[in-house]
Short mmCIF file of C-alpha atoms in Angstrom, two decimals:
data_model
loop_
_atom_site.label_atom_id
_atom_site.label_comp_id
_atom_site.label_asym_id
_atom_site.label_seq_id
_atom_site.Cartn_x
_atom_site.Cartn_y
_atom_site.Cartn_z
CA UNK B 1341 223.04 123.10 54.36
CA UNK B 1342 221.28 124.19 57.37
CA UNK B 1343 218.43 121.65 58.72
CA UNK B 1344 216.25 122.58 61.58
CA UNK B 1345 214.58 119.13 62.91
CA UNK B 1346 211.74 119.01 65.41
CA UNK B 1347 210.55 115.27 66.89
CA UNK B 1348 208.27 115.18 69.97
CA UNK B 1349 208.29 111.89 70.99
CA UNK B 1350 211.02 109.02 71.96
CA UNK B 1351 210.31 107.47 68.45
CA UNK B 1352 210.81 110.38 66.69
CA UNK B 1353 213.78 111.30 68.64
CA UNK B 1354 214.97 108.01 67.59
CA UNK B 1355 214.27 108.21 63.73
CA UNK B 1356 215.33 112.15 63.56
CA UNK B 1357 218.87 110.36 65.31
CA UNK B 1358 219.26 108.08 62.15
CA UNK B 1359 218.33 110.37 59.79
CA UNK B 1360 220.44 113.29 60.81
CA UNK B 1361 223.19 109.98 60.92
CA UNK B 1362 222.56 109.59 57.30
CA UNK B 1363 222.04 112.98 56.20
CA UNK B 1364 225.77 113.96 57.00
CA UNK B 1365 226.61 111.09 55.23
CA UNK B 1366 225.19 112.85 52.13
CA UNK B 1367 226.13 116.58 53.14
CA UNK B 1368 229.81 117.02 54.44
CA UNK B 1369 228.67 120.68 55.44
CA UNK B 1370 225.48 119.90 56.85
CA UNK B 1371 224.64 121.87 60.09
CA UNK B 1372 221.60 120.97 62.50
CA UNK B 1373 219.24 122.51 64.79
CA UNK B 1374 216.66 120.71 67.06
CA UNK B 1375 214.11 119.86 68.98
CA UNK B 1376 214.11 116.06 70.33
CA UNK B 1377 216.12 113.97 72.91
CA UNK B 1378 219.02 112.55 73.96
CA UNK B 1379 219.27 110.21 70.74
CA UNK B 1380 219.52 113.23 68.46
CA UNK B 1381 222.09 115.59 70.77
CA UNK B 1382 224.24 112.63 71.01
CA UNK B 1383 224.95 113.22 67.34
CA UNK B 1384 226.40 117.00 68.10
CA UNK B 1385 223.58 118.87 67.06
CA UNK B 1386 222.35 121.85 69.16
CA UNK B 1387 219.03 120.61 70.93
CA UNK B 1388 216.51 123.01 71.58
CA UNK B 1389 213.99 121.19 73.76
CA UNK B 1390 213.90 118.23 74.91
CA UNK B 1391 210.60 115.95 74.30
CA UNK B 1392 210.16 115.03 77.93
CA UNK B 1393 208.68 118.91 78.32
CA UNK B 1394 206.66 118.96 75.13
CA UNK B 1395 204.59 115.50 75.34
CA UNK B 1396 200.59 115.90 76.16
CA UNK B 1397 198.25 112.99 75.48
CA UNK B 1398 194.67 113.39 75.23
CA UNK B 1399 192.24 115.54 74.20
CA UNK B 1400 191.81 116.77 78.46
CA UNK B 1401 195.41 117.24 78.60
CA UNK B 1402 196.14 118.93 75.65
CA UNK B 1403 193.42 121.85 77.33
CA UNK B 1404 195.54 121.84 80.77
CA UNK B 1405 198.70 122.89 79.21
CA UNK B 1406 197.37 125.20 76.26
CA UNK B 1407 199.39 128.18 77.54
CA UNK B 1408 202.40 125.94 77.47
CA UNK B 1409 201.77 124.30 74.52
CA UNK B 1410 201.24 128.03 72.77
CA UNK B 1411 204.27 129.35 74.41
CA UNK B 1412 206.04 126.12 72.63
CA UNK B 1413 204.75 127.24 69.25
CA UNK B 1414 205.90 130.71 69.61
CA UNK B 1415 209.90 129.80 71.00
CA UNK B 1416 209.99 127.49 68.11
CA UNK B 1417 209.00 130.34 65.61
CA UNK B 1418 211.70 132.57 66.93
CA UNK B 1419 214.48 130.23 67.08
CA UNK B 1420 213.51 129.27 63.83
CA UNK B 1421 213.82 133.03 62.35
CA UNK B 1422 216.89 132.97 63.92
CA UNK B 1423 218.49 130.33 62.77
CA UNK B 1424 217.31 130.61 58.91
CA UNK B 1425 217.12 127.18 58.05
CA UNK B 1426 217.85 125.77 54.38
CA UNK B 1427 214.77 122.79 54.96
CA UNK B 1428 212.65 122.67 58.13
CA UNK B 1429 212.32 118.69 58.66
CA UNK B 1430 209.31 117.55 60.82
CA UNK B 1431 208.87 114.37 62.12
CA UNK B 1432 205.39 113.35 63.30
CA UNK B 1433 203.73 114.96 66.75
CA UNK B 1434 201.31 116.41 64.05
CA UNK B 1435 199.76 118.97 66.86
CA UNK B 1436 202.45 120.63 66.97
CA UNK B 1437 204.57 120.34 63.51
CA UNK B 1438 201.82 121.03 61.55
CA UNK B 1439 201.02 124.66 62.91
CA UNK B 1440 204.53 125.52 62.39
CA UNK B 1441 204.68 123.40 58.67
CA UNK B 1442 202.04 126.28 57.70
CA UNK B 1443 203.71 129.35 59.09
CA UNK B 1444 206.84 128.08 57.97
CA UNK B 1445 205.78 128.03 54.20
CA UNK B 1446 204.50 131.24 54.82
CA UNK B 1447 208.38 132.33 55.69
CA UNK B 1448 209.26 130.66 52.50
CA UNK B 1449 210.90 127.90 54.36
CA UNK B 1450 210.93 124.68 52.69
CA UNK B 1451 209.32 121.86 54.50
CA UNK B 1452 209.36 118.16 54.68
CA UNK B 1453 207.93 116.01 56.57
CA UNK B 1454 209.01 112.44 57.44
CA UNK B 1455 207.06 110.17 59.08
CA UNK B 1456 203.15 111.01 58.01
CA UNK B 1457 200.69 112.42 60.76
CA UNK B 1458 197.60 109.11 60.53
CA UNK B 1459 195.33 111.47 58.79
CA UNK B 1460 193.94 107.73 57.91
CA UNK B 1461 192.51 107.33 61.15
CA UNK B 1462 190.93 111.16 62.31
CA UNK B 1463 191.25 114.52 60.61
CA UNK B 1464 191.68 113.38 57.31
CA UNK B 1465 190.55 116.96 56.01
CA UNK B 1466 194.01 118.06 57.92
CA UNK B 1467 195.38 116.66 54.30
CA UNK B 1468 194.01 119.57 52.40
CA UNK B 1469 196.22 121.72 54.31
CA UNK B 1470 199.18 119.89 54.24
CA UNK B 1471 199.56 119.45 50.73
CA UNK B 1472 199.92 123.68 50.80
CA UNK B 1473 202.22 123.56 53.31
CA UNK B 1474 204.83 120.44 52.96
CA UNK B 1475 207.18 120.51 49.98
CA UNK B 1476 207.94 116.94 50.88
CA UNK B 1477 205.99 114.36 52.53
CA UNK B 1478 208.04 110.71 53.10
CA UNK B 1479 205.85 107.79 54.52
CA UNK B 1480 206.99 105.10 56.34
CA UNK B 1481 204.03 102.87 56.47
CA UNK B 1482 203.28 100.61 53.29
CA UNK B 1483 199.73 101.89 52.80
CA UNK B 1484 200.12 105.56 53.07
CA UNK B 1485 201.67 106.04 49.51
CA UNK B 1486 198.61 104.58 47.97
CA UNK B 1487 195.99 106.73 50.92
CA UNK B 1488 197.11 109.44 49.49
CA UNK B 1489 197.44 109.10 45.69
CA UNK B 1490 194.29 107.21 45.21
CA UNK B 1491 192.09 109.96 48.12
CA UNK B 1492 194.02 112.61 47.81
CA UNK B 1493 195.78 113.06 44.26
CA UNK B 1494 199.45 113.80 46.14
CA UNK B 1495 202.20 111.80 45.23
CA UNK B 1496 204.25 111.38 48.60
CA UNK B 1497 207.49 108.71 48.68
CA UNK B 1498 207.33 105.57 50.56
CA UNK B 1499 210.90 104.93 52.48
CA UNK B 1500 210.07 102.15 54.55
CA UNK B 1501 209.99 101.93 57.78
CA UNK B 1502 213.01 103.15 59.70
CA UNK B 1503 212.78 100.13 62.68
CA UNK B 1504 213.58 97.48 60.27
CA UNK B 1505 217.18 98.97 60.06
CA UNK B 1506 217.52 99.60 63.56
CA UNK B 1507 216.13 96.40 64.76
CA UNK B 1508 218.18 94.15 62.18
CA UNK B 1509 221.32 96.39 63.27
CA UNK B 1510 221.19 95.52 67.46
CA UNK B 1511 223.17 93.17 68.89
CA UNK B 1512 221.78 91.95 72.21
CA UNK B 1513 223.87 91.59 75.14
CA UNK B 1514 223.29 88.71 77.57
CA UNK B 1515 220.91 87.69 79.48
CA UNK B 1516 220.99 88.18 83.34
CA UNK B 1517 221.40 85.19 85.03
CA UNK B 1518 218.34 85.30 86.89
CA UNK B 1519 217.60 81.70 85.97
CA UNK B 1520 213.97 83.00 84.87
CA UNK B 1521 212.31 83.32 81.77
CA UNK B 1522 211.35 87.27 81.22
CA UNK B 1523 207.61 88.90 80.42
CA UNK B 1524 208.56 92.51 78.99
CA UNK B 1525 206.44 95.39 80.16
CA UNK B 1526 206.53 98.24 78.19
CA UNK B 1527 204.08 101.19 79.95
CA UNK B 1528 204.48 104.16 77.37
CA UNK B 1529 206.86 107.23 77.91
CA UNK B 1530 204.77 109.43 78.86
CA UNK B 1531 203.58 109.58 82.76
CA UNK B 1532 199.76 109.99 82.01
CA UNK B 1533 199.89 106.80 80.46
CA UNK B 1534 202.43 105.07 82.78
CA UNK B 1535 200.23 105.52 85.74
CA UNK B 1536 197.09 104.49 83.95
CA UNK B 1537 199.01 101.40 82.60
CA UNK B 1538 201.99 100.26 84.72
CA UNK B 1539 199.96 99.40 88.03
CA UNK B 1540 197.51 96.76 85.79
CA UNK B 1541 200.48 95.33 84.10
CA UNK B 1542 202.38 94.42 87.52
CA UNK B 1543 199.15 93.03 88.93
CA UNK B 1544 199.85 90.09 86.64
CA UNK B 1545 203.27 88.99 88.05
CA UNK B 1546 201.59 87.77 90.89
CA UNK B 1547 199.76 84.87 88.73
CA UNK B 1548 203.34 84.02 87.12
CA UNK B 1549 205.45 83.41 89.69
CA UNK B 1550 208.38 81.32 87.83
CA UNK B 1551 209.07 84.77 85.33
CA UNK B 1552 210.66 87.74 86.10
CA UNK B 1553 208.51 90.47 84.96
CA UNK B 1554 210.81 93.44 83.54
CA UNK B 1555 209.99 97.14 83.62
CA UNK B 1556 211.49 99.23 80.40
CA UNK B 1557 211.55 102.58 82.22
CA UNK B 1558 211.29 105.77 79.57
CA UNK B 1559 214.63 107.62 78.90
CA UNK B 1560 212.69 110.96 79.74
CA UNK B 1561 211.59 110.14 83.16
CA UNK B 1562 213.07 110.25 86.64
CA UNK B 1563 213.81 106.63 88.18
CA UNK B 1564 212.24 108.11 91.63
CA UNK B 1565 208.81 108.53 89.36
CA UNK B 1566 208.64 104.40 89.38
CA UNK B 1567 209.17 103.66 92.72
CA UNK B 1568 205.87 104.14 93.68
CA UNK B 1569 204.47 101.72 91.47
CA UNK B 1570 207.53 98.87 91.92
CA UNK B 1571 207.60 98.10 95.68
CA UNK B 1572 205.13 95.94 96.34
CA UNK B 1573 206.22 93.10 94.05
CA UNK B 1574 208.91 90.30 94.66
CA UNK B 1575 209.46 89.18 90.86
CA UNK B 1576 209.53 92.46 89.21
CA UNK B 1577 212.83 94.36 87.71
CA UNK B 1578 213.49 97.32 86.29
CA UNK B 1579 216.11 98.30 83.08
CA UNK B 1580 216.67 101.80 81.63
CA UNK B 1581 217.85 102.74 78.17
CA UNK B 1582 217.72 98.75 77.26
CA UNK B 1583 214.28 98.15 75.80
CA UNK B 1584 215.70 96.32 72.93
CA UNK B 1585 218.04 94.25 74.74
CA UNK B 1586 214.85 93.21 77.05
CA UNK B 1587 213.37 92.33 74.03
CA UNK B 1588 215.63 90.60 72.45
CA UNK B 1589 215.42 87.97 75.93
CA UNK B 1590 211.36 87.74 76.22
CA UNK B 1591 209.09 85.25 76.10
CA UNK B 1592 206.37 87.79 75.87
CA UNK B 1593 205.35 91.22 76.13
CA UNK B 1594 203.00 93.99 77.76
CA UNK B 1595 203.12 96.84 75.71
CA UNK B 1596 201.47 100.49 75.71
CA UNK B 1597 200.22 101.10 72.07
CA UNK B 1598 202.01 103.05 69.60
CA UNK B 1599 205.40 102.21 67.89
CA UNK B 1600 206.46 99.64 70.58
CA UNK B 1601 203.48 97.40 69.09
CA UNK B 1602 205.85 97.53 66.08
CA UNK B 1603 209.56 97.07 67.46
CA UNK B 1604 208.09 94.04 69.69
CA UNK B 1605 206.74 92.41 66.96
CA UNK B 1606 209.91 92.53 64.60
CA UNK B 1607 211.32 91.37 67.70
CA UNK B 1608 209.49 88.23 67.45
CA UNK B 1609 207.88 88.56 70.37
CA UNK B 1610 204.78 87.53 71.24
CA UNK B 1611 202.35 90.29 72.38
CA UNK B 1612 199.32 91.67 74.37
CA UNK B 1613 198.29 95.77 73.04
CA UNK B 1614 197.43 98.23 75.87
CA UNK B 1615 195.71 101.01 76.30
CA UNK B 1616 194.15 103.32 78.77
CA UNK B 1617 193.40 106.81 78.98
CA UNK B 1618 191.90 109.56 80.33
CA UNK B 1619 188.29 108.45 80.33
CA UNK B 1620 187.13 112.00 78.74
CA UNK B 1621 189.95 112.13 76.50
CA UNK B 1622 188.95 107.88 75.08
CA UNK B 1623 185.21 108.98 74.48
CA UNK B 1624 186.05 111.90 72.33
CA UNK B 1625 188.71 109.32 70.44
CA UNK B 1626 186.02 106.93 70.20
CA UNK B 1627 183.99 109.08 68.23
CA UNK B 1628 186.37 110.95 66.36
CA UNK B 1629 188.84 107.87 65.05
CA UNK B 1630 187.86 105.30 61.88
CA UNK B 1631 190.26 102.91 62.12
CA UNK B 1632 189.49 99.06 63.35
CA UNK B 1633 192.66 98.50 65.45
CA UNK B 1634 194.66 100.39 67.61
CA UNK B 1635 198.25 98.56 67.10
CA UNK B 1636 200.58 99.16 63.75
CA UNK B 1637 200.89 95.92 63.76
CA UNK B 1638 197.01 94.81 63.44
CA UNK B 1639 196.31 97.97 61.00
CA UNK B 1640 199.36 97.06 58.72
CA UNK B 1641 198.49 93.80 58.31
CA UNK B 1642 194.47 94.50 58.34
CA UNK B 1643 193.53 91.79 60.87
CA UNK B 1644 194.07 91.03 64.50
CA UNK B 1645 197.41 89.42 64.53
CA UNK B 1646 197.94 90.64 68.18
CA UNK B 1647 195.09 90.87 71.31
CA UNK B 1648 194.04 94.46 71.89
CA UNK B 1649 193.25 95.38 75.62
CA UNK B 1650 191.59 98.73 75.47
CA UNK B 1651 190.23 101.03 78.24
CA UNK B 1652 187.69 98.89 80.51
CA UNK B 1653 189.03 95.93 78.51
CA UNK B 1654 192.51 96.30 80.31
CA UNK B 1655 191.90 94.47 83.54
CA UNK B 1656 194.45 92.15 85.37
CA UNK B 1657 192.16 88.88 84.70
CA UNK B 1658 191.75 89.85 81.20
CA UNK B 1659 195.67 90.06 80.90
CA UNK B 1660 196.22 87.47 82.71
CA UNK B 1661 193.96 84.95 80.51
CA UNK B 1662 195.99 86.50 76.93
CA UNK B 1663 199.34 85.90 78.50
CA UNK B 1664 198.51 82.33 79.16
CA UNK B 1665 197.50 82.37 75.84
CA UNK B 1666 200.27 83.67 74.30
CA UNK B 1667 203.00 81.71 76.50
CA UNK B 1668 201.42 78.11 76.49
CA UNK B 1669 199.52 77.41 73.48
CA UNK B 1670 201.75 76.58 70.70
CA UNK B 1671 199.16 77.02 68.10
CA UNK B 1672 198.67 80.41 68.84
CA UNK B 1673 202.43 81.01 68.84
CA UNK B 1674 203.07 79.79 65.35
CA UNK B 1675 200.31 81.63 63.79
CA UNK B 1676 201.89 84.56 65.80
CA UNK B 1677 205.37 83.77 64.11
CA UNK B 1678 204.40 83.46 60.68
CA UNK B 1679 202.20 86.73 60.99
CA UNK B 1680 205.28 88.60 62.30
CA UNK B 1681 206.94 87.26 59.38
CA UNK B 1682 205.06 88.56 56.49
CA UNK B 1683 204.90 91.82 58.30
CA UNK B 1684 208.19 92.63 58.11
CA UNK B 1685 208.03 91.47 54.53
CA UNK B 1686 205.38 93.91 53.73
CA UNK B 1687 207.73 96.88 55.82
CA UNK B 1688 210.92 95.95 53.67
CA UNK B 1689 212.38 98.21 51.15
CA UNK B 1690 215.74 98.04 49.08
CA UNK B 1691 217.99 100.45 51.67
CA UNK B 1692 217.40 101.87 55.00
CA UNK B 1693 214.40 103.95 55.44
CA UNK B 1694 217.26 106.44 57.02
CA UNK B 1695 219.32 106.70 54.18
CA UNK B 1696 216.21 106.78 51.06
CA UNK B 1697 214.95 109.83 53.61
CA UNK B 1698 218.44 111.48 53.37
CA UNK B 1699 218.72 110.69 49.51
CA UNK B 1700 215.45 112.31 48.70
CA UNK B 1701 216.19 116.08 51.24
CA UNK B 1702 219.69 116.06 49.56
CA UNK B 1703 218.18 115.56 46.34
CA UNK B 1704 214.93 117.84 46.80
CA UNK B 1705 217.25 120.44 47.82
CA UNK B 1706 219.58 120.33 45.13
CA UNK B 1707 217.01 120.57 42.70
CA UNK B 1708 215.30 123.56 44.53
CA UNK B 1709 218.35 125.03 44.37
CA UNK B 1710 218.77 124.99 40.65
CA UNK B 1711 215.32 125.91 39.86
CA UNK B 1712 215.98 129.19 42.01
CA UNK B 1713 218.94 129.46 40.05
CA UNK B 1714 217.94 129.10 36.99
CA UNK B 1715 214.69 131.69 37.90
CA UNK B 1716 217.36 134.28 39.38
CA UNK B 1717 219.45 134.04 35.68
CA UNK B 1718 216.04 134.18 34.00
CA UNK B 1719 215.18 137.55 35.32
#
């Protein structure tokens, strides 16, 4: 089988890594095609793009590089042609995967899509559209299977979610010898959001003096880019390519919102959420998203289990005063614990999420191919 895969983002690049792992595990003649990072070539597939050019945040920065973005859309409709696909397998960065999930199912290309756009928090009526469109839709978040049977009438599969595997399956190296105890900052991987984020975050290593606050640089950007933002501080390092190492080692974290909220907390680690954007760009979100949290882990356990700095909210003093919080009071850190612990509960599923993703393309495309069969013999 031919699979064409197109991720975004460093998570996805991760996840469409493990999945093309366990998809040649089912298909001994499976061939791939795809747009991601350095994750998913390092399994011998023929990358396309690489995320690092294709990542906009924000409503304000999504305008800037239209033209690029468009050109994107267009390359990726070509190549697709080209390479004639068996299944076209799109994993979140729903701007993008969804335009081409609706021409592609007008080429007659089957689609699935793994890991769900969060229709649940803004443009829900995106779903009408998408069940036209996707062939297959696999969830990874507990809730989603019953979001859209109960609103929507579409049965979609539930796999679980694919960090449980990967986070149960590292083995940490050891900790450098620095003789302090480590506060993780983890700015985003995009730049927008680095250089909204990063400066507040170091600000606070000046009120903890006796930790060694430790910078998890993106894969997709340059080491020159941080520089800038590093020099002025005595008790800061750096580590590339080693986030979950770092984590493994912390006694707390700093970290951007999105999946890192997620991998942190199965990390056991205790956590402040940040965010800051483009001030335009958070107004129209403000408006435009129903959710009550920003973190996974707050909105898949429905309560605050972790602080959530947002926008003006993420000052220095204000981080400052939840990191105390978080690293002295041993009430606090309990509570934390146990929370972290039913979370994962709720996430866990008999097999990898990886390999019940595989199992259900292999199988969905063995039983398209005997109803075409069978419809070919019939006339």
């Amino acid at each position: 089988m031919k699979y064409y895969l197109i991720s975004g983002e460093a998570s996805g690049d991760l996840h469409g890594s493990n999945l093309i792992k366990a998809l040649k595990k089912k298909d001994g003649n499976a061939h791939f095609r795809c747009w991601g990072g350095d994750l998913m070539q390092a399994q011998g597939v023929d990358l396309v793009k690489h995320y690092r050019d294709l990542a906009f945040m924000g409503f304000v920065e999504v305008l800037m590089n239209l033209r690029t973005i468009l050109k994107n859309i267009s390359f990726c409709k070509n190549d697709i042609e080209n390479y004639r696909p068996d299944v076209l397998i799109l994993i979140d960065y729903p701007g993008f995967n969804l335009r081409i999930a609706e021409w592609a199912k007008q080429q007659n290309i089957r689609v699935v899509y793994y890991i769900s756009p969060q229709v649940w928090a803004w443009k829900a009526n995106r779903v009408k559209k998408m069940k036209t469109c996707i062939d297959k839709m696999l969830v990874i978040l507990p809730f989603e299977k019953a979001y859209y049977a109960t609103k929507w009438n579409w049965e979609v599969d539930y796999v679980g979610h694919p960090l449980v595997e990967v986070i149960e399956n590292f083995r940490a190296a050891e900790q450098p010898a620095s003789g302090k105890k480590i506060i993780a900052l983890l700015p985003g991987s995009r730049k927008q959001e680095i250089e909204k984020k990063l400066p507040v975050m170091l600000e606070v290593s000046r009120h903890f003096p006796d930790y060694c606050f430790t910078v998890a640089k993106a894969p997709g950007q340059e080491d020159a880019f941080y520089d800038s933002f590093l020099s002025r501080y005595s008790n800061v390092a750096v580590t590339k390519n080693a986030t979950y190492n770092l984590l493994s080692h912390a006694s707390a974290a700093l970290v951007t919102s999105g999946t890192a909220t997620l991998e942190t907390a199965l990390f056991k680690v205790p956590e402040i959420v940040c965010y800051k954007g483009n001030p335009i760009s958070y107004q129209i979100a403000k408006r435009l998203i129903r959710i009550k949290y920003i973190s996974l882990v707050n909105l898949i356990m429905d309560r605050e289990v972790v602080k959530e700095l947002i926008q003006d909210e993420l000052t220095t003093r204000n981080l400052v005063a939840e990191l105390k919080a978080i690293l002295y009071n041993s009430e606090k850190q309990l509570k934390m614990q146990a929370d972290y612990r039913e979370l994962k509960d709720k996430l866990y599923v008999d097999g990898s999420a990886s390999d019940n993703a595989a199992n259900i393309i292999v199988r969905f495309l063995s039983e398209e191919g005997k109803d075409k069969k069978a419809n070919e013999n019939y006339h």
